Coordinates of C-alpha atoms in Angstrom, one line a residue:
M15 CA 101.2 -132.8 32.7
A16 CA 100.2 -131.9 36.3
S17 CA 103.7 -132.7 37.7
Y18 CA 105.5 -130.5 35.0
V19 CA 103.4 -127.6 36.1
F20 CA 104.6 -128.3 39.8
A21 CA 108.1 -128.8 38.9
Q22 CA 108.8 -126.3 36.3
K23 CA 111.6 -123.7 37.0
P24 CA 110.8 -120.2 38.9
H25 CA 110.1 -117.4 36.6
T26 CA 112.3 -114.8 36.3
A27 CA 110.2 -112.6 38.8
E28 CA 111.4 -111.7 42.3
Y29 CA 108.1 -113.3 43.4
D30 CA 104.8 -114.7 42.3
R31 CA 103.0 -111.9 41.3
S32 CA 100.1 -113.9 40.3
L33 CA 99.7 -114.9 43.9
A34 CA 100.1 -111.5 45.2
W35 CA 97.5 -109.9 42.8
A36 CA 94.8 -112.8 43.6
A37 CA 95.1 -111.9 47.3
L38 CA 94.9 -108.3 46.7
L39 CA 91.9 -108.5 44.3
L40 CA 90.4 -110.7 47.0
A41 CA 90.9 -108.2 49.4
A42 CA 89.7 -105.2 47.5
A43 CA 86.8 -107.0 46.5
G44 CA 86.1 -108.1 50.1
L45 CA 86.5 -104.4 51.1
V46 CA 83.9 -103.1 48.7
M47 CA 81.2 -106.0 49.5
V48 CA 81.7 -105.7 53.2
Y49 CA 80.6 -102.2 52.8
S50 CA 77.7 -102.9 50.6
A51 CA 76.4 -106.0 53.2
S52 CA 76.9 -103.5 56.2
I53 CA 75.6 -100.4 55.2
D54 CA 72.3 -100.8 56.4
I55 CA 72.8 -102.7 59.5
A56 CA 75.5 -100.2 60.3
G57 CA 73.2 -97.2 59.6
T58 CA 70.5 -98.3 62.0
S59 CA 72.6 -99.7 64.8
R60 CA 73.3 -97.8 67.9
Y61 CA 76.4 -100.0 68.4
T62 CA 78.0 -98.2 65.1
G63 CA 76.8 -94.8 66.2
E64 CA 74.4 -94.8 63.0
N65 CA 77.2 -94.7 60.9
S66 CA 76.8 -96.5 57.5
A67 CA 80.6 -96.1 56.8
Y68 CA 81.4 -98.0 60.2
F69 CA 82.4 -101.6 59.0
L70 CA 84.0 -99.9 55.8
V71 CA 86.3 -97.7 57.8
R72 CA 87.4 -100.5 60.4
Q73 CA 87.9 -102.9 57.3
T74 CA 89.9 -100.4 55.5
I75 CA 92.0 -100.1 59.0
F76 CA 92.4 -103.5 59.2
L77 CA 93.5 -103.9 55.6
G78 CA 96.1 -101.2 55.9
A79 CA 97.3 -103.3 59.2
S80 CA 97.5 -106.3 57.0
L81 CA 99.5 -105.0 54.1
L82 CA 102.0 -103.3 56.8
A83 CA 102.5 -106.9 58.7
A84 CA 102.7 -108.6 55.3
T85 CA 105.3 -106.4 54.0
M86 CA 107.6 -106.7 57.5
V87 CA 107.0 -110.5 57.3
F88 CA 108.3 -110.9 53.9
L89 CA 111.4 -109.7 55.1
V90 CA 112.2 -112.2 57.7
P91 CA 113.8 -115.2 56.5
V92 CA 112.2 -118.6 56.4
R93 CA 114.6 -120.4 58.8
L94 CA 114.0 -117.7 61.6
W95 CA 110.4 -119.0 61.3
Q96 CA 111.1 -122.5 61.6
K97 CA 113.1 -121.7 64.9
A98 CA 110.3 -119.4 66.4
A99 CA 107.6 -122.1 65.5
P100 CA 107.5 -124.0 68.8
W101 CA 107.5 -120.6 70.8
L102 CA 104.7 -119.3 68.5
F103 CA 102.6 -122.3 69.4
V104 CA 103.1 -121.8 73.0
A105 CA 102.1 -118.2 72.8
G106 CA 99.1 -119.4 70.9
V107 CA 98.2 -121.8 73.4
V108 CA 98.6 -119.1 76.1
L109 CA 96.2 -116.6 74.1
L110 CA 93.7 -119.6 74.1
V111 CA 93.7 -119.9 77.8
L112 CA 93.5 -116.1 78.5
V113 CA 90.6 -115.8 76.5
L114 CA 88.7 -118.1 78.9
V115 CA 89.9 -116.2 81.9
P116 CA 86.6 -114.0 83.0
G117 CA 87.3 -110.4 82.8
I118 CA 90.0 -110.9 79.9
G119 CA 87.7 -112.7 77.2
R120 CA 84.9 -111.2 75.5
D121 CA 81.5 -112.6 75.3
V122 CA 79.9 -112.1 71.8
N123 CA 76.5 -114.2 71.0
G124 CA 77.3 -116.7 73.8
A125 CA 80.7 -117.3 72.5
R126 CA 84.1 -116.5 74.4
R127 CA 86.7 -116.0 71.3
W128 CA 88.0 -112.8 71.6
L129 CA 90.5 -110.6 73.9
N130 CA 89.4 -107.2 74.3
L131 CA 92.5 -104.8 74.3
R132 CA 90.0 -101.8 74.3
V133 CA 91.4 -100.2 71.1
F134 CA 90.6 -103.4 69.1
N135 CA 89.9 -107.1 69.8
I136 CA 92.1 -110.1 68.9
Q137 CA 90.8 -113.5 67.9
P138 CA 93.3 -116.0 69.2
S139 CA 91.9 -118.9 67.3
E140 CA 93.1 -117.2 63.9
L141 CA 96.4 -116.7 65.6
M142 CA 96.4 -120.4 66.1
K143 CA 95.8 -121.6 62.8
L144 CA 99.0 -119.9 61.3
A145 CA 101.0 -121.1 64.6
A146 CA 99.4 -124.6 64.0
V147 CA 100.9 -124.6 60.6
L148 CA 104.3 -123.5 61.5
Y149 CA 104.5 -125.9 64.6
A150 CA 103.3 -128.8 62.4
A151 CA 105.8 -128.1 59.5
D152 CA 108.9 -127.6 62.1
Y153 CA 107.5 -131.0 64.0
T154 CA 107.2 -133.2 60.9
V155 CA 111.0 -131.9 60.0
R156 CA 112.5 -132.7 63.3
K157 CA 110.5 -136.1 63.8
H158 CA 110.8 -137.3 60.3
S159 CA 113.0 -140.4 61.3
V160 CA 110.1 -141.5 63.9
L161 CA 107.2 -140.3 62.1
K162 CA 106.1 -143.7 61.2
S163 CA 106.2 -144.8 65.0
F164 CA 102.8 -144.1 66.8
K165 CA 104.5 -143.9 70.2
K166 CA 107.0 -141.7 69.3
G167 CA 106.0 -139.8 66.1
L168 CA 102.2 -139.8 66.1
L169 CA 101.2 -139.7 69.9
P170 CA 103.3 -136.5 71.1
M171 CA 101.1 -134.4 68.1
L172 CA 98.0 -136.0 69.5
G173 CA 98.3 -135.0 72.8
V174 CA 98.9 -131.2 71.8
M175 CA 95.9 -131.3 69.6
L176 CA 93.7 -132.6 72.3
L177 CA 94.8 -129.8 74.3
V178 CA 94.2 -127.3 71.5
S179 CA 91.1 -129.1 70.9
W180 CA 89.6 -128.8 74.2
L181 CA 90.4 -125.0 74.5
L182 CA 88.7 -124.2 71.3
L183 CA 85.7 -126.3 72.3
R184 CA 85.5 -124.2 75.5
E185 CA 85.1 -121.0 73.5
P186 CA 83.3 -122.7 71.5
D187 CA 84.9 -122.3 68.4
F188 CA 84.3 -125.7 66.5
G189 CA 85.0 -124.3 63.1
A190 CA 88.6 -123.4 63.9
L191 CA 89.1 -126.8 65.3
V192 CA 88.1 -128.4 62.0
V193 CA 90.1 -126.3 60.0
I194 CA 93.4 -126.7 62.3
A195 CA 92.8 -130.5 62.7
I196 CA 92.3 -131.5 58.9
T197 CA 95.4 -129.0 58.5
I198 CA 97.7 -130.4 60.8
F199 CA 97.1 -134.1 60.1
G200 CA 97.1 -133.4 56.3
M201 CA 100.5 -131.9 56.8
I202 CA 101.8 -135.0 58.7
F203 CA 100.5 -137.3 56.3
V204 CA 102.4 -135.8 53.5
G205 CA 105.2 -135.4 55.8
G206 CA 105.8 -139.2 55.9
M207 CA 102.7 -140.6 58.7
N208 CA 102.2 -144.4 58.5
G209 CA 99.3 -144.9 56.2
R210 CA 97.6 -147.2 58.8
H211 CA 97.9 -144.8 61.4
F212 CA 96.3 -142.0 59.2
A213 CA 93.5 -144.1 58.1
L214 CA 92.9 -145.2 62.0
L215 CA 93.3 -141.2 62.5
V216 CA 90.5 -140.5 59.9
V217 CA 88.3 -142.7 61.6
M218 CA 89.0 -141.3 65.1
L219 CA 88.4 -137.7 63.6
A220 CA 85.0 -138.9 62.3
I221 CA 84.1 -140.4 65.7
G222 CA 84.9 -137.8 67.6
F223 CA 83.3 -135.0 65.4
A224 CA 80.3 -137.1 65.3
G225 CA 80.2 -137.5 69.2
L226 CA 80.8 -133.6 69.5
V227 CA 77.6 -133.1 67.1
L228 CA 75.7 -135.5 69.0
S229 CA 76.5 -134.3 72.4
S230 CA 75.7 -130.8 71.8
P231 CA 71.8 -129.9 71.3
Y232 CA 73.0 -126.5 69.4
R233 CA 74.8 -128.4 67.1
M234 CA 72.3 -131.0 66.6
H235 CA 69.8 -128.1 65.8
R236 CA 72.2 -126.7 63.2
I237 CA 72.4 -130.4 61.6
F238 CA 68.8 -130.5 61.5
G239 CA 68.6 -126.9 60.2
F240 CA 70.9 -127.7 57.6
M241 CA 69.1 -130.9 56.4
D242 CA 66.2 -129.1 55.7
P243 CA 65.8 -125.3 56.3
W244 CA 62.5 -125.0 55.0
N245 CA 60.9 -126.6 57.6
D246 CA 62.0 -124.4 60.2
A247 CA 62.3 -121.2 58.1
F248 CA 62.1 -118.8 60.8
G249 CA 63.8 -120.8 63.4
T250 CA 66.9 -123.0 62.7
G251 CA 66.6 -122.6 59.4
Y252 CA 66.4 -119.1 59.3
Q253 CA 70.0 -118.3 58.1
L254 CA 70.5 -120.7 55.6
S255 CA 66.8 -120.3 54.1
H256 CA 67.8 -116.4 53.5
A257 CA 71.4 -117.4 52.3
L258 CA 69.5 -119.8 49.7
I259 CA 67.1 -116.7 48.5
A260 CA 70.0 -114.5 48.0
F261 CA 71.8 -117.1 45.4
G262 CA 68.6 -117.7 43.9
R263 CA 68.0 -113.8 43.3
G264 CA 71.4 -113.3 41.9
E265 CA 71.0 -115.9 39.1
W266 CA 73.8 -115.2 36.4
F267 CA 74.7 -111.8 36.8
G268 CA 73.3 -110.6 40.0
V269 CA 70.7 -107.8 40.6
G270 CA 73.6 -105.1 40.9
L271 CA 76.1 -103.6 43.2
G272 CA 74.4 -102.5 46.4
A273 CA 70.8 -103.8 45.5
S274 CA 70.7 -106.6 47.7
V275 CA 67.5 -107.0 49.6
E276 CA 68.5 -109.8 52.1
K277 CA 71.6 -107.7 53.6
L278 CA 68.4 -105.4 54.9
N279 CA 68.5 -107.0 58.2
Y280 CA 67.0 -110.2 56.8
L281 CA 70.3 -112.5 56.3
P282 CA 72.2 -112.4 59.9
E283 CA 76.1 -111.9 59.6
A284 CA 76.0 -110.6 55.8
H285 CA 79.3 -108.9 56.3
T286 CA 81.0 -111.7 57.9
D287 CA 80.0 -115.5 57.6
F288 CA 77.6 -115.1 54.8
L289 CA 79.4 -112.5 52.7
L290 CA 79.5 -115.0 49.9
A291 CA 75.3 -115.1 49.7
V292 CA 75.4 -111.3 49.0
I293 CA 78.1 -111.5 46.5
A294 CA 75.8 -114.1 44.9
E295 CA 72.8 -111.8 45.2
E296 CA 74.5 -108.6 43.9
L297 CA 77.2 -110.2 41.3
G298 CA 75.4 -113.4 40.4
F299 CA 77.3 -116.6 39.3
V300 CA 79.8 -114.7 37.8
G301 CA 80.7 -113.1 40.9
V302 CA 80.9 -116.2 42.6
A303 CA 82.9 -117.8 40.1
V304 CA 85.4 -115.4 40.2
V305 CA 85.8 -115.6 43.9
V306 CA 86.3 -119.2 43.7
G307 CA 88.5 -118.8 40.7
L308 CA 90.6 -116.5 42.8
V309 CA 91.0 -118.7 46.0
A310 CA 91.7 -121.8 43.7
W311 CA 94.3 -120.1 42.2
I312 CA 95.9 -119.1 45.5
V313 CA 95.7 -122.9 46.8
F314 CA 97.4 -123.9 43.4
R315 CA 100.4 -121.4 43.8
A316 CA 100.8 -122.7 47.4
F317 CA 100.9 -126.3 46.5
A318 CA 103.1 -125.3 43.6
I319 CA 105.7 -123.3 45.7
G320 CA 105.7 -126.1 48.1
R321 CA 106.6 -128.4 45.3
Q322 CA 109.7 -126.1 44.4
A323 CA 110.8 -126.0 47.9
A324 CA 110.6 -129.7 48.3
L325 CA 112.7 -130.3 44.9
R326 CA 115.4 -128.2 46.7
E327 CA 115.0 -130.1 50.2
R328 CA 113.5 -127.4 52.0
H329 CA 111.6 -129.5 54.0
F330 CA 109.9 -127.2 56.4
A331 CA 109.4 -124.5 53.5
A332 CA 107.5 -127.2 51.4
L333 CA 105.4 -128.2 54.5
A334 CA 104.5 -124.8 55.5
A335 CA 103.5 -124.1 51.8
L336 CA 101.4 -126.9 51.9
G337 CA 99.7 -126.1 55.1
I338 CA 99.0 -122.8 54.1
G339 CA 97.4 -124.0 51.2
V340 CA 95.4 -126.5 52.7
W341 CA 94.3 -124.1 55.7
I342 CA 93.2 -121.2 53.2
G343 CA 91.3 -123.6 50.6
F344 CA 89.8 -125.7 53.3
Q345 CA 88.4 -122.8 55.2
A346 CA 87.0 -121.1 51.8
V347 CA 85.5 -124.6 50.8
I348 CA 83.7 -124.8 54.2
N349 CA 82.5 -121.2 54.2
M350 CA 81.4 -121.3 50.6
G351 CA 79.4 -124.8 51.2
V352 CA 77.8 -123.3 54.4
N353 CA 76.4 -120.1 51.9
M354 CA 75.3 -122.6 49.5
G355 CA 73.5 -125.2 51.8
L356 CA 76.2 -127.9 51.2
L357 CA 77.4 -127.8 54.8
P358 CA 76.0 -127.4 58.1
T359 CA 76.2 -123.8 59.6
K360 CA 79.9 -122.9 61.1
G361 CA 81.3 -119.9 62.2
L362 CA 84.1 -119.5 59.6
T363 CA 84.9 -116.5 57.5
L364 CA 85.8 -116.2 53.9
P365 CA 89.6 -115.9 53.8
L366 CA 90.7 -112.3 52.7
M367 CA 87.3 -111.2 52.1
S368 CA 85.0 -111.1 55.3
F369 CA 84.7 -108.5 57.7
G370 CA 87.2 -109.2 60.7
G371 CA 90.6 -107.7 61.9
T372 CA 92.9 -110.8 63.1
G373 CA 91.6 -113.1 60.5
L374 CA 92.7 -110.6 57.8
V375 CA 96.1 -109.7 59.5
V376 CA 96.9 -113.5 59.8
N377 CA 95.8 -114.4 56.2
F378 CA 98.0 -111.7 54.9
V379 CA 101.0 -112.8 57.3
A380 CA 100.4 -116.2 56.1
L381 CA 100.5 -115.4 52.3
A382 CA 103.6 -113.2 52.9
I383 CA 105.6 -116.2 54.3
L384 CA 104.2 -117.9 51.4
L385 CA 105.8 -115.3 49.0
R386 CA 108.9 -115.5 51.0
I387 CA 109.4 -118.9 50.6
D388 CA 108.9 -118.4 46.8
W389 CA 111.3 -115.8 46.8
E390 CA 114.1 -117.9 48.5
N391 CA 113.2 -120.6 45.9
R392 CA 113.8 -118.4 43.0
Q393 CA 117.1 -117.0 44.7
L394 CA 118.2 -120.6 45.1
A395 CA 117.4 -121.3 41.3
R396 CA 119.6 -118.4 40.2
G397 CA 122.6 -119.8 42.3
L398 CA 122.0 -116.9 45.1
P399 CA 121.9 -116.9 49.0
A400 CA 118.0 -117.1 50.0

């Protein structure tokens, strides 16, 4: 049954409207929830000029820029993205280097993850997620004949990933590193990596991540706070304990839109990393279930579009669609797991919903590429040029 769903012919529509609507609904709901989650902190902060609508206005501008960028990207043929993939990856690496340069990169809460362009900030790690997906898809297609060889196929990609990993850890942005690493190696595995090499790689990644956690007191504190947040509810477990309180207060249908107590300077980063906790408190289990369902539908459609491209031997398009689905789905799972206390705290936002300009624009650009892949699939199905 599942294979039939993935292999069925494209609909008569020009593009996947259900995918577009799912993304727009998430973004619209995110706009409302960002305003609700930030209204108190924005209204009492000198940074925002005590303007309660500060984050709403900025998120509205970001959303408008995202839709404009997505519209322009949709007009670009997929073959051009394949040609540009290596150069986009190089540009992403250069930006990761620039963010570490004193005077260029901007420090926020001890992390140097942003480039200050005066009018707005850019987060290179978000751009690298998309660049890495496109590069991995292009690399897998180019190296397909030698991909099962460790020396010729896997080793060059490992070298590139080590460079990116080192740059991300210098910021530090451990969350982005996990998302990029899992996405890329998942794509390479589907593209034809040797099974034994993949198993070895999984073991190496597990050991590497464990080593990074054990070697950092900061990450160790996060692990301990995750394991028992109530043991130090005013210290390492502060964020998680308040997120769990928000989930508990929400019950089935929530306390009502705008009625959250945790957003009143109790839950840190309520409009970014912990937006889902505010959704749970105000809209309850039902609201969270709708968010999970919409994200799951986007991931499902990404895999289905990738399957359609693979059936037409459009290998780059198929891998790019798969990578976009894995990236958005995996990042959403991590964010949701952190909010629910199932995973240690990570600095990852909820795709399409959390406050943030670079992340929102990049998410919409990625979905525009996905819709373009689907559009070209449908054109080819009709016997028309893509």
